[in-house]
Coordinates of C-alpha atoms and ligand atoms in Angstrom, one line a residue:
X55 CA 203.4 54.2 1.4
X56 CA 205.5 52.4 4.6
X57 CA 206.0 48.9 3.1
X58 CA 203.7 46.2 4.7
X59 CA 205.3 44.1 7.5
X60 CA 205.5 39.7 7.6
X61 CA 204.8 38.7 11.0
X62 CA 204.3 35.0 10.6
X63 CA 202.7 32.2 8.6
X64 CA 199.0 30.6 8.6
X65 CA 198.3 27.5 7.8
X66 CA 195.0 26.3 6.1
X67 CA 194.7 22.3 6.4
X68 CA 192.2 21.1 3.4
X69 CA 192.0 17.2 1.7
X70 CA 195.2 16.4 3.2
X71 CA 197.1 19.0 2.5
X72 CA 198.7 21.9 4.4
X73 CA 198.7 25.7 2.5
X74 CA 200.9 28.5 4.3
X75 CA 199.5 31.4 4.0
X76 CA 201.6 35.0 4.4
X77 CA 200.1 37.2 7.9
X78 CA 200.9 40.7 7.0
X79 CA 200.3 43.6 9.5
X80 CA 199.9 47.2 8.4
X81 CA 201.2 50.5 10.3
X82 CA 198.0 50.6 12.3
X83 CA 198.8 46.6 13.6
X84 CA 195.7 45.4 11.2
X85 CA 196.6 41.9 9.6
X86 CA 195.4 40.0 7.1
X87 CA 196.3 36.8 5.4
X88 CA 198.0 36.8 2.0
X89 CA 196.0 34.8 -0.4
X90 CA 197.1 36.2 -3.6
X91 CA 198.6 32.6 -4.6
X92 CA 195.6 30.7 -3.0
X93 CA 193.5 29.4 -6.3
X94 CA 197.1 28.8 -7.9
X95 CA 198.0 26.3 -5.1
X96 CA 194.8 24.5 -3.5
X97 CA 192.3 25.5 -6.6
X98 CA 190.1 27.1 -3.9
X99 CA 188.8 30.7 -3.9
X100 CA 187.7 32.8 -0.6
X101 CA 184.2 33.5 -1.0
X102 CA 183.2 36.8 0.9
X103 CA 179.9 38.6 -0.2
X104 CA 180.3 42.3 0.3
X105 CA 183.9 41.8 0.9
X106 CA 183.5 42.4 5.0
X107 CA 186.4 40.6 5.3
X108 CA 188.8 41.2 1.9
X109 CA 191.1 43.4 1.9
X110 CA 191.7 44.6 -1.9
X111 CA 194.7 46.8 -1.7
X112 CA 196.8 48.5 0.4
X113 CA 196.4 52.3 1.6
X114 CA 197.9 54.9 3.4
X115 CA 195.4 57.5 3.2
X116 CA 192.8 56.7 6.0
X117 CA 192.4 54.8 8.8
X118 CA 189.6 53.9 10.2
X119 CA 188.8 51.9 13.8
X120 CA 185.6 50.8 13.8
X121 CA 185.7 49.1 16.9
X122 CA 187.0 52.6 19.1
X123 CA 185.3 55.0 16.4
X124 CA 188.7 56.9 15.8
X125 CA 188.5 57.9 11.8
X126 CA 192.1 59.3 10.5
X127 CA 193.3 61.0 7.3
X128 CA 196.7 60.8 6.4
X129 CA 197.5 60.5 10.6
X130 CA 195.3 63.1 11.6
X131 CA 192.1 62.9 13.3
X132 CA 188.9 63.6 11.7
X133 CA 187.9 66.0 15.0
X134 CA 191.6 67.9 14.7
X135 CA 190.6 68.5 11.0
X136 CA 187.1 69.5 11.3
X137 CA 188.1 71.9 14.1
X138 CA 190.8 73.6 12.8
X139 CA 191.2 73.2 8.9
X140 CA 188.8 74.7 5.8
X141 CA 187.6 72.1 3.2
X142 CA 190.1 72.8 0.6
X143 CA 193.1 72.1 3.3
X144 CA 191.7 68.7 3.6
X145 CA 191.0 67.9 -0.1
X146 CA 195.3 69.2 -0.2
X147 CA 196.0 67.3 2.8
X148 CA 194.3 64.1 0.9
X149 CA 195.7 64.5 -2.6
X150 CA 198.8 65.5 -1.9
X151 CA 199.8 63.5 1.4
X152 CA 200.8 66.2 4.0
X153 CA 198.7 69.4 5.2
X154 CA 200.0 72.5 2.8
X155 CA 202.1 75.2 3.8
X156 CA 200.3 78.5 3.7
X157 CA 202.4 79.1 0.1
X158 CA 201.1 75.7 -0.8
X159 CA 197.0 76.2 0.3
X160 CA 197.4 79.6 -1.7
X161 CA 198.8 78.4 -4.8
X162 CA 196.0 75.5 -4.6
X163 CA 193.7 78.2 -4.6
X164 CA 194.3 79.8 -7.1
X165 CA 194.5 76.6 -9.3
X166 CA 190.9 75.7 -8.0
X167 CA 189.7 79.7 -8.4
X168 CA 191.3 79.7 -12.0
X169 CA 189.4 76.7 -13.4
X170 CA 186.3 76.6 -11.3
X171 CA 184.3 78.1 -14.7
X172 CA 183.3 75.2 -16.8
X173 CA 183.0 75.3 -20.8
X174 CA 180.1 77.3 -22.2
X175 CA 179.0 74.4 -24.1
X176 CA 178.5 72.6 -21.0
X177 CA 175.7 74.7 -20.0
X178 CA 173.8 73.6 -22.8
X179 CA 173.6 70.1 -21.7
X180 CA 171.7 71.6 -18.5
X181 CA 169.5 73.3 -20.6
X182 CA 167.9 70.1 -22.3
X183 CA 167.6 67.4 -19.4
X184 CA 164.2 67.0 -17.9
X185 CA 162.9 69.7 -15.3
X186 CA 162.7 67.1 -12.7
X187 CA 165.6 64.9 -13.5
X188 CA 167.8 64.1 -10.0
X189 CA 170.8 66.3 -9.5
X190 CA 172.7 63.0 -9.0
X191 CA 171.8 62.2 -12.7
X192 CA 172.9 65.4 -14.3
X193 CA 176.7 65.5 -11.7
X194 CA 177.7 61.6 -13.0
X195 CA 176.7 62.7 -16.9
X196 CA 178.8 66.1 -16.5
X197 CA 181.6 64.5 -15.1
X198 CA 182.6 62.0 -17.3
X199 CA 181.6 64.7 -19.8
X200 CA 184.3 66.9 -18.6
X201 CA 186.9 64.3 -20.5
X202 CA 185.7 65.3 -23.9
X203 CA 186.0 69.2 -22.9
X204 CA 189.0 68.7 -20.9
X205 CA 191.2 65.5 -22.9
X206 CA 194.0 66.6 -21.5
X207 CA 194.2 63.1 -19.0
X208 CA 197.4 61.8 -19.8
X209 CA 198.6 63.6 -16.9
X210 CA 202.6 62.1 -16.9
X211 CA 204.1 65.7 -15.1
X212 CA 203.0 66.8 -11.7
X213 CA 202.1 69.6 -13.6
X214 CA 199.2 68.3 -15.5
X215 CA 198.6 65.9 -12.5
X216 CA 197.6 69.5 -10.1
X217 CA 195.8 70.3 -13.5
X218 CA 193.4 67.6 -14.6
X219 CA 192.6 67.2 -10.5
X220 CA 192.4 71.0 -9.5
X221 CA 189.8 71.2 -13.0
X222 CA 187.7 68.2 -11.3
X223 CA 187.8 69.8 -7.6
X224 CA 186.9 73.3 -8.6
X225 CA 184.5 72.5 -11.5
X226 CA 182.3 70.0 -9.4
X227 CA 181.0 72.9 -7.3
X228 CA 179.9 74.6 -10.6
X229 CA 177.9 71.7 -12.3
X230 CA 176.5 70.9 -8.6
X231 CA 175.0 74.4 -8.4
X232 CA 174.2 74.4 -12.0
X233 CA 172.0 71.7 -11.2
X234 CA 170.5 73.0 -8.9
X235 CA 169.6 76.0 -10.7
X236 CA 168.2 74.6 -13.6
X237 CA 166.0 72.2 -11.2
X238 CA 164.3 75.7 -9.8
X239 CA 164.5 77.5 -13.1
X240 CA 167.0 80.4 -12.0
X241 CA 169.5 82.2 -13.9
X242 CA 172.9 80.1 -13.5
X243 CA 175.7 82.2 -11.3
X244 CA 179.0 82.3 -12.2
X245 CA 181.8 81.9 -9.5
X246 CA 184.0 85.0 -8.3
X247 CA 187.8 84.8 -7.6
X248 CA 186.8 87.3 -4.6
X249 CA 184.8 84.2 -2.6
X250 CA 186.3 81.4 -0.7
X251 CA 185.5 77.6 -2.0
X252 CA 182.6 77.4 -0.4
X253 CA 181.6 80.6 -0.4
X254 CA 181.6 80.1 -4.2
X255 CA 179.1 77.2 -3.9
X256 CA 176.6 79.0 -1.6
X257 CA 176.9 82.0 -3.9
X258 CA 176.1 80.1 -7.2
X259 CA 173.6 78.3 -5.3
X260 CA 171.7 80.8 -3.5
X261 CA 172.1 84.2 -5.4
X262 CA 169.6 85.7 -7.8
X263 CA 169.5 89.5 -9.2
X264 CA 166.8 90.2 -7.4
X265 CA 167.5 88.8 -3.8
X266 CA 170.9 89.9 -2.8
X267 CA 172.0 86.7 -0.6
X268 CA 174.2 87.3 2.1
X269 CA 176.9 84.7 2.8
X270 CA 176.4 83.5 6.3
X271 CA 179.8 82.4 7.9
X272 CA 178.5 80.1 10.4
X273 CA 176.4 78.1 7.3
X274 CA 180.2 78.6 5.2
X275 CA 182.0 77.4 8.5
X276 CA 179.2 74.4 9.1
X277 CA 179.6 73.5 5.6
X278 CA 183.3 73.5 5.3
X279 CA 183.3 70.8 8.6
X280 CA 180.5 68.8 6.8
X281 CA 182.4 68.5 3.9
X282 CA 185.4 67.4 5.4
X283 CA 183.7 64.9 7.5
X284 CA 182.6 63.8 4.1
X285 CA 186.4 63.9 2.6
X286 CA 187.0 60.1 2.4
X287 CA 186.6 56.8 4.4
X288 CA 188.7 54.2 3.2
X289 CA 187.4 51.6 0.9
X290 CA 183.5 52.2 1.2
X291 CA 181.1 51.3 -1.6
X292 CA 181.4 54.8 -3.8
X293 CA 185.9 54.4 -3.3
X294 CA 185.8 50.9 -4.1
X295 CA 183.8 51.8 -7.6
X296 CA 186.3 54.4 -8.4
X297 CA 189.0 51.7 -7.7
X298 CA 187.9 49.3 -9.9
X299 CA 186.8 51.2 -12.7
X300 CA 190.5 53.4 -12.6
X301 CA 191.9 49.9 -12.1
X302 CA 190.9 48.7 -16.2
X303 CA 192.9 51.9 -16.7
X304 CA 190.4 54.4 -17.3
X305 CA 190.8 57.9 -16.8
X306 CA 190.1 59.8 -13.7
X307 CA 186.6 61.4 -14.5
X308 CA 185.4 58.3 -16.2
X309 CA 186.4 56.4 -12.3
X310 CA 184.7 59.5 -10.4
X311 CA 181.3 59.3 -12.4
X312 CA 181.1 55.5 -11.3
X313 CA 181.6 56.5 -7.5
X314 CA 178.8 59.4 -7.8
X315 CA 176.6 56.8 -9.4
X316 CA 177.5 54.1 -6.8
X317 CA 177.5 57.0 -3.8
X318 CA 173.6 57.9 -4.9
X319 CA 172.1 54.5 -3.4
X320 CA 170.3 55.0 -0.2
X321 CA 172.3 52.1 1.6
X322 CA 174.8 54.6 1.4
X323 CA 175.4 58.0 0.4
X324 CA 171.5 57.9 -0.2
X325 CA 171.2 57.8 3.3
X326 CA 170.9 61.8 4.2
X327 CA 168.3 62.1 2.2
X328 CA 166.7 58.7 3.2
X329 CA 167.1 60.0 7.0
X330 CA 164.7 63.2 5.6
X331 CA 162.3 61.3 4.3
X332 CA 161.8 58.9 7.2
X333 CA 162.0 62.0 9.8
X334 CA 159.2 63.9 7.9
X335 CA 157.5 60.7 7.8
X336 CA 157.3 60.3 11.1
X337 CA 156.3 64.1 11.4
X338 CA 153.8 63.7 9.3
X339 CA 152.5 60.5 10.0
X340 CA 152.6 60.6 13.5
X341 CA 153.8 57.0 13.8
X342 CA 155.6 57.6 16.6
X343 CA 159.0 56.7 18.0
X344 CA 158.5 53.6 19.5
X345 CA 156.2 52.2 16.3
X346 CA 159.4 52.9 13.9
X347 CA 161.6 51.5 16.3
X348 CA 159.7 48.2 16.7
X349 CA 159.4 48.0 12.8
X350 CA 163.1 48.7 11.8
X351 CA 163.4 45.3 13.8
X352 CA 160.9 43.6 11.9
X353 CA 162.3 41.4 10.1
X354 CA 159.6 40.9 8.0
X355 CA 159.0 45.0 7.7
X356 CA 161.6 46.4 4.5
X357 CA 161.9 49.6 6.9
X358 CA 165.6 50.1 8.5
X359 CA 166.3 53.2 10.3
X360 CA 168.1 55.2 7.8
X361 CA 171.5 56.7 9.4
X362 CA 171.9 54.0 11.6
X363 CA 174.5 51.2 11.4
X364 CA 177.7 50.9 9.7
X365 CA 179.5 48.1 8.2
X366 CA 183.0 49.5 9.5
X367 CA 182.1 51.5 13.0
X368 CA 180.6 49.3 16.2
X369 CA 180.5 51.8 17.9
X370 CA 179.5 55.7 17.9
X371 CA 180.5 57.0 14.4
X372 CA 183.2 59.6 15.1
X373 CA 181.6 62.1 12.1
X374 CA 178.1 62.1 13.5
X375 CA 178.9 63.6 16.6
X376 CA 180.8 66.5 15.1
X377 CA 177.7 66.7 12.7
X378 CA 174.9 66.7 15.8
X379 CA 177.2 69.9 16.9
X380 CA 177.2 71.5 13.7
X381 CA 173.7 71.0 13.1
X382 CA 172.9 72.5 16.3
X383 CA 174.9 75.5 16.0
X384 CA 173.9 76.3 12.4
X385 CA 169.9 75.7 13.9
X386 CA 170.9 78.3 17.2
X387 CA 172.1 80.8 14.8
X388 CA 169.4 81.2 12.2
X389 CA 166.7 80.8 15.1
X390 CA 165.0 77.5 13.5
X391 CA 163.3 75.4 15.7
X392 CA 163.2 71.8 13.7
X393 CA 160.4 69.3 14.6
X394 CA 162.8 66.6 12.7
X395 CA 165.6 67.4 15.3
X396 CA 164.0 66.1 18.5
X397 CA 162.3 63.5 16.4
X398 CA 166.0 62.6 15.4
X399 CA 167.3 62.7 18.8
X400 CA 164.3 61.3 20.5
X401 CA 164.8 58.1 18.1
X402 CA 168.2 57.7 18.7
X403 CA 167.9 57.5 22.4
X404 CA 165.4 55.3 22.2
X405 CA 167.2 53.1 19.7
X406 CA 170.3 53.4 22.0
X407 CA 168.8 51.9 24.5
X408 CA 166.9 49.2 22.6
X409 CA 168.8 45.3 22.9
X410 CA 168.1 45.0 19.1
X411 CA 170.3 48.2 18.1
X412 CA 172.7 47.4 21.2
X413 CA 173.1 43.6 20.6
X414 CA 173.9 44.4 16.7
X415 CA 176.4 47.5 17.2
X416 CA 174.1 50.0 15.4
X417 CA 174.8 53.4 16.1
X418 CA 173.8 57.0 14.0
X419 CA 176.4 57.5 11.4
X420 CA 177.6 60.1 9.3
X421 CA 174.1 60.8 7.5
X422 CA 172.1 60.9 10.4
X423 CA 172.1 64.6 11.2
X424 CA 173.5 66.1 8.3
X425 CA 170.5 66.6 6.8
X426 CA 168.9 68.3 9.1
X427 CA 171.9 71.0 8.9
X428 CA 171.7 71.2 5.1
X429 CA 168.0 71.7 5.2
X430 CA 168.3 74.4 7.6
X431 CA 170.7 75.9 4.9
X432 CA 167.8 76.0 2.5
X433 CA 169.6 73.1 0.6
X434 CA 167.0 70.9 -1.3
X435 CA 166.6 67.2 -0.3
X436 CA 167.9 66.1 -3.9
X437 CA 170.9 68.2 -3.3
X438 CA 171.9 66.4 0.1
X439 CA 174.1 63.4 -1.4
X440 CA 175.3 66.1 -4.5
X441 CA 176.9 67.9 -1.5
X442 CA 178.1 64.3 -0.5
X443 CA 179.8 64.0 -3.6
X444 CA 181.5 67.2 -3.1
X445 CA 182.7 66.0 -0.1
X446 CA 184.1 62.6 -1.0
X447 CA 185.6 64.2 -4.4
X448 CA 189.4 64.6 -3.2
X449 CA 189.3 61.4 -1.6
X450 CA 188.0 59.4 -4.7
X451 CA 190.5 61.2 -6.0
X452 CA 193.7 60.4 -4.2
X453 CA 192.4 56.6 -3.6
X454 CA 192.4 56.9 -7.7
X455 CA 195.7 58.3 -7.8
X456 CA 197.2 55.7 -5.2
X457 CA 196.0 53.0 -7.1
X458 CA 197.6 54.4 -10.2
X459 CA 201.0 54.2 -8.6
X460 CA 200.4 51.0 -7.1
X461 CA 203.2 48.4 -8.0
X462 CA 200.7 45.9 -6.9
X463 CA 197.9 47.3 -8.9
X464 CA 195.9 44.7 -10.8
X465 CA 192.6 44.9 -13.2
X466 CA 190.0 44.1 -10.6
X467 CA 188.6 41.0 -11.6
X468 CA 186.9 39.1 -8.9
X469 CA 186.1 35.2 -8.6
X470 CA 182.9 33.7 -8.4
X471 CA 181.0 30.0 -7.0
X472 CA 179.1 28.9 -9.6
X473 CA 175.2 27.5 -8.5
X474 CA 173.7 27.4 -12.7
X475 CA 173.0 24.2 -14.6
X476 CA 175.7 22.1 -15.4
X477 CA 176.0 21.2 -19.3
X478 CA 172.7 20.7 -21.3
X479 CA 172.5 19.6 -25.1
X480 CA 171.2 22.2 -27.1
X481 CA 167.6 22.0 -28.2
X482 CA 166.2 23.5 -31.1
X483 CA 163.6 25.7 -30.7
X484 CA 160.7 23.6 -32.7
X485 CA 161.4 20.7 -30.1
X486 CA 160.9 23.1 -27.2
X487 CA 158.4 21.9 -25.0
Ligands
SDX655 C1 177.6 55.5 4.4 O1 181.3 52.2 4.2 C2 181.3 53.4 4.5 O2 182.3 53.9 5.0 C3 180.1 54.2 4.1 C4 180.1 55.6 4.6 C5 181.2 56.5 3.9 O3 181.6 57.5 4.5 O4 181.5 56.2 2.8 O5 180.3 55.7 6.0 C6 178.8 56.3 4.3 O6 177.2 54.8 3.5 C7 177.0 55.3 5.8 C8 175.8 54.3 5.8 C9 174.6 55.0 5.3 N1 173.5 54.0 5.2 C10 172.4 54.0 6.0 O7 172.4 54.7 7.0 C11 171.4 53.0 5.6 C12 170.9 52.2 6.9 N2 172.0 51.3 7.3 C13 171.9 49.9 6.9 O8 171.3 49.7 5.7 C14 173.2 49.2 7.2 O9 173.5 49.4 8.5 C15 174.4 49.4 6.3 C16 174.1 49.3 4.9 C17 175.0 50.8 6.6 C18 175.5 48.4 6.7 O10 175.0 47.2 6.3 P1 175.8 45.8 6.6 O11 177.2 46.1 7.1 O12 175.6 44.9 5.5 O13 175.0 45.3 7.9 P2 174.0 44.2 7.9 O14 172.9 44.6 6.9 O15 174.6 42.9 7.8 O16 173.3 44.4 9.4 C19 173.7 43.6 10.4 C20 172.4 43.4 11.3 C21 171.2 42.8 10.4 O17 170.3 42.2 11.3 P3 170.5 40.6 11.6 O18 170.4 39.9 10.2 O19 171.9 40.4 12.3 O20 169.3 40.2 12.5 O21 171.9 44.7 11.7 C22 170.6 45.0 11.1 C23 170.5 44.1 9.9 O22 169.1 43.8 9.6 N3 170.7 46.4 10.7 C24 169.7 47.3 10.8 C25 170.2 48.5 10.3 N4 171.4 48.3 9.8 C26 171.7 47.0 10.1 N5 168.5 47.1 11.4 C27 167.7 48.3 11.4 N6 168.1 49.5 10.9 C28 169.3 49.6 10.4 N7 169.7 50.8 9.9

């Protein structure tokens, strides 16, 4: 990681007193002010809700310009990567830093292809959770589950390093499909070491002895782009939770269960399936366009137009177009004609051109046409933020490994303004009014 430039001092003026404060400036000329020694010397803490405005570390994995909707990992663009690589380059390219060599990618994948079977005992657990329970559910409980079948997580040689994270990035695809399988009550599939990564998934998803299910290599080729466009995205909700939970010290699938269970909220990786729901409502409801449109700005109305707006991009998310493509090319081939598509595009034009969406920077991001593609794939609406997870899986990772060889890793411990009582005499509970 390219050390962290000082350009110059701040100064923050409070009670008399003058604090300088450090202006650092990363390799993409983003700067920040160094606060690390504020409490110590003025007693005051920075209060930001939601952390818009708080940096907590440094990274050199993405980049992200919200402002001219350019998303980068490791330097290169997301478009370069969805165009030319597969998944599994990515999840390398993420990991380990630098795009592999071809001896590298096939080494990789024959780490992932070698360990993509999970322990028998595992299956049982499937076996016993309720018929209806949410894929998301089931993926955070097998996860952290995979550190009492898999204890090996001390992980000091690179060796046991491409070990315990190969096991997570093969084995996810296994327990997602698992899931899956037990929700519809099919025989569970076992990979093959003759099928590609995601050719694996869509096999152990879709195959049953009696239907023999052809792998479709524009659904394998949509698929691979939407899980890269998935890969990772700085320090968004899901990363941040891995970050803070590896930053107490705990091993890697204890930190990834806590970013599936932070990714499942429909604020944010709960969004694709969110966008579903409010498409088909509108299908089926017949609100109309313009009726959702005017209530997503009612401020007194809880509905928000799922897929839209962005805490980082103000401007066109760089993802969602690539999706909108995909979508419609994995729609043109199999011949569907989606009601939910124009509703989809017919809302965001209007919502383009509304001042409400304009004047607040709220454009479709990453969730608002996947959906619609993974639907078209015969992939079940529970299922959309699993594939999600699969996605984000080598970027929680190598956020997770960063932080691990961070010098100026910490415990994340934020601070807090108290607003509760101030000091009361206790009262017994007999003179309890
Ligand atoms: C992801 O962080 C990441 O990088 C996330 C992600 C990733 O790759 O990890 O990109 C993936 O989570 C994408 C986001 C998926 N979520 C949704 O699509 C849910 C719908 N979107 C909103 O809930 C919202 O836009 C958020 C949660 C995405 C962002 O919320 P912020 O940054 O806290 O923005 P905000 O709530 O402060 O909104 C600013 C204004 C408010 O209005 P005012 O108070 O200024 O009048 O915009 C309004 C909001 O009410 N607004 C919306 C809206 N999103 C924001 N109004 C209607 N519909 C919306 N979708």
């Amino acid at each position: 990681m390219e050390e962290i430039k000082k350009i110059g001092t701040a100064e923050l003026k409070y009670d008399g007193k003058t604090y300088p404060l450090e202006v650092m400036e990363g390799t993409e000329a983003e700067r920040g002010i160094d606060i690390r020694a504020l409490r110590k010397d003025s007693r005051l803490i920075a209060f930001d809700p939601g952390y818009g405005n708080t940096g907590s570390c440094r990274s050199a994995i993405t980049f992200v310009d919200g402002e001219n909707g350019i998303l980068r990992y490791r330097g290169y663009a997301i478009e370069d990567l969805a165009t030319n690589c597969t998944f599994i380059e990515v999840a390398y390219l993420l990991v380990h830093g630098a795009l592999p060599t071809q001896n590298q990618l096939s080494k990789f994948s024959r780490l992932l292809n070698r360990h993509s079977l999970i322990h028998e005992d595992m299956r049982n657990f499937f076996r016993t959770y309720p018929e209806h329970a949410h894929p998301m559910a089931i993926l955070s409980a097998m996860v952290v589950s995979l550190s009492s079948f898999y204890p090996e997580l001390d992980a000091s040689s690179d060796e046991e390093l491409d070990l315990m994270v190969g096991r997570l990035l093969s084995k996810i695809r296994t327990l997602a499909a698992l899931s899956y399988k037990q929700s519809v009550g099919e025989p569970h599939v076992y990979p093959t070491s003759k099928l590609t990564y995601v050719e694996n998934f869509l096999n152990m998803m879709f195959y049953t002895p009696v239907a023999n299910y052809e792998i479709d290599p524009v659904q394998v080729r949509a698929l691979n782009k939407l899980l890269i466009l998935h890969a990772d995205h700085e320090q968004n909700c899901s990363t941040s939770a891995v970050r803070l939970v590896g930053s107490s010290g705990a091993n890697l699938y204890a930190a990834i269960a806590a970013g599936i269970c932070a990714l499942w909220g429909p604020l944010h990786g709960g969004a694709n399936q969110a966008v579903i729901e409010m498409l088909e409502y509108i299908h089926k409801e017949g609100e109309g366009v313009e009726k959702m449109v005017e209530r997503a700005k009612d401020k007194n109305d809880p509905f928000r137009l799922m897929g839209f707006g962005h805490r980082v991009y103000k401007t066109y998310d760089p993802r969602a177009r690539i999706a909108k493509n995909a979508c419609e090319e994995v729609l043109n081939k199999l011949g569907i004609k989606d009601p939910l598509l124009d509703i989809a595009v017919e809302l965001e034009e209007k919502a383009l051109n509304d001042s409400y969406f304009k004047d607040r920077n709220l454009y479709p991001n990453v969730d608002y046409y996947t959906g619609i593609t993974l639907r078209a794939m015969g992939i079940p609406m529970n299922m959309f933020t699993v594939i999600f997870t699969i996605g984000r899986l080598p970027g929680w990772i190598a956020h997770w490994l960063e932080l691990r060889d961070d010098p100026d890793n910490r415990i994340g411990r934020p601070r807090q303004i108290y607003s509760g009582p101030n000091h009361r005499d206790y009262v017994p509970i007999e003179q309890r009014g």
